[in-house]
XYZ file of C-alpha atoms in Angstrom:
123
model
C -15.171 12.317 1.409
C -14.421 8.997 0.520
C -12.477 6.706 -2.480
C -14.132 5.588 -5.494
C -11.267 3.513 -6.310
C -7.991 1.797 -4.287
C -5.153 -0.022 -5.931
C -3.443 -3.056 -4.059
C -1.451 -6.021 -4.675
C 1.634 -6.994 -4.374
C 4.813 -4.738 -3.019
C 7.180 -4.227 -6.949
C 4.302 -5.137 -8.813
C 3.613 -1.971 -10.620
C 1.580 -0.028 -8.117
C 4.137 2.903 -7.714
C 4.093 3.135 -11.917
C 0.176 2.996 -12.068
C -0.003 5.814 -9.715
C 1.742 8.400 -10.972
C 0.434 7.432 -14.388
C -3.195 8.189 -13.033
C -2.002 11.268 -11.482
C -1.644 12.617 -15.370
C -5.213 12.182 -15.623
C -7.394 15.340 -15.009
C -10.345 13.086 -14.779
C -9.119 11.285 -11.511
C -7.420 12.659 -8.363
C -5.102 10.935 -6.268
C -3.296 12.229 -3.575
C 0.647 13.047 -3.507
C 1.244 10.800 -1.045
C 1.157 7.118 -2.747
C 0.830 5.067 0.087
C -1.629 5.930 2.584
C -1.546 3.028 4.329
C -4.953 3.635 6.469
C -7.277 0.128 6.201
C -3.720 -2.012 6.678
C -3.390 -2.196 10.719
C 0.246 -4.243 9.494
C 3.623 -3.102 7.431
C 5.153 -5.126 5.034
C 7.489 -5.955 7.523
C 4.496 -7.002 10.340
C 5.284 -3.863 12.209
C 2.051 -2.263 13.805
C 0.992 1.166 12.161
C -2.701 1.280 12.639
C -3.457 4.376 10.885
C -7.576 3.564 10.888
C -7.336 3.837 14.780
C -4.690 6.321 15.647
C -5.419 9.061 13.435
C -9.732 7.809 11.716
C -11.772 8.953 9.155
C -11.165 12.845 9.056
C -7.285 12.286 8.566
C -8.608 10.199 5.434
C -10.915 12.062 4.091
C -8.185 15.166 4.167
C -5.847 13.266 1.256
C -8.803 13.664 -0.590
C -9.604 17.246 0.210
C -8.004 19.047 -3.345
C -10.088 16.718 -5.375
C -12.416 18.693 -8.013
C -16.240 17.536 -7.343
C -15.897 15.692 -11.093
C -13.299 13.633 -10.748
C -13.100 10.163 -9.412
C -10.660 9.947 -6.013
C -8.152 6.989 -4.980
C -5.172 5.763 -3.751
C -2.937 2.900 -4.291
C -1.842 1.514 -0.896
C -0.605 -2.507 -1.524
C -0.925 -3.454 1.745
C -4.672 -3.636 1.580
C -4.317 -6.891 -0.077
C -2.833 -8.905 2.766
C -3.271 -7.402 5.516
C -6.017 -9.218 7.211
C -7.710 -6.253 8.881
C -8.167 -4.164 5.681
C -10.706 -6.087 3.729
C -13.174 -6.021 6.333
C -12.329 -2.153 7.475
C -12.619 -1.526 3.039
C -15.892 -2.937 3.310
C -17.400 -1.315 6.570
C -16.031 2.236 5.597
C -16.403 2.290 1.582
C -18.811 -0.134 0.166
C -18.762 1.158 -3.185
C -15.623 1.028 -3.827
C -13.601 -0.379 -6.816
C -10.083 -2.631 -7.235
C -7.668 -2.109 -9.458
C -5.366 -5.258 -8.717
C -1.556 -5.111 -9.314
C 0.070 -8.457 -9.230
C 3.240 -9.614 -10.873
C 4.697 -12.630 -11.935
C 6.383 -14.037 -8.803
C 9.976 -15.008 -9.873
C 11.023 -11.491 -11.163
C 9.075 -9.623 -8.557
C 10.837 -11.572 -5.686
C 13.813 -10.521 -7.496
C 12.678 -7.122 -7.278
C 12.189 -7.011 -3.513
C 15.454 -8.947 -3.012
C 17.180 -5.730 -4.790
C 14.919 -3.372 -2.692
C 15.668 -5.208 0.764
C 19.689 -5.037 -0.197
C 19.588 -1.880 -1.207
C 17.947 -0.234 1.994
C 20.463 -2.012 4.021
C 17.620 -4.375 4.965
C 18.913 -8.189 3.975
């Protein structure tokens, strides 16, 4: 089972909000886990995650197992936009998937990202 759409974009760009709004729509299915991180090899800190290689397609497909047959399936992982390996992995695995790209005005996005980093003691 593969997704019909992927939400990608910048961190602090509204992907969590969109994920939550779309999950509430009865014609759509998005997994409980917002960021599956399947197609990206690196996380936002440049650390190796590579769930694609580590867990494989069956692990990914299980995220959509509870979807009703008529529901469109999607997931939101912003890192798919910035990871150099993600585009080819998506193209090879889900060639018909559509994309919703979330971007944000750069100054307010950077400020929000800075505040998140401070809250997590990363700065």
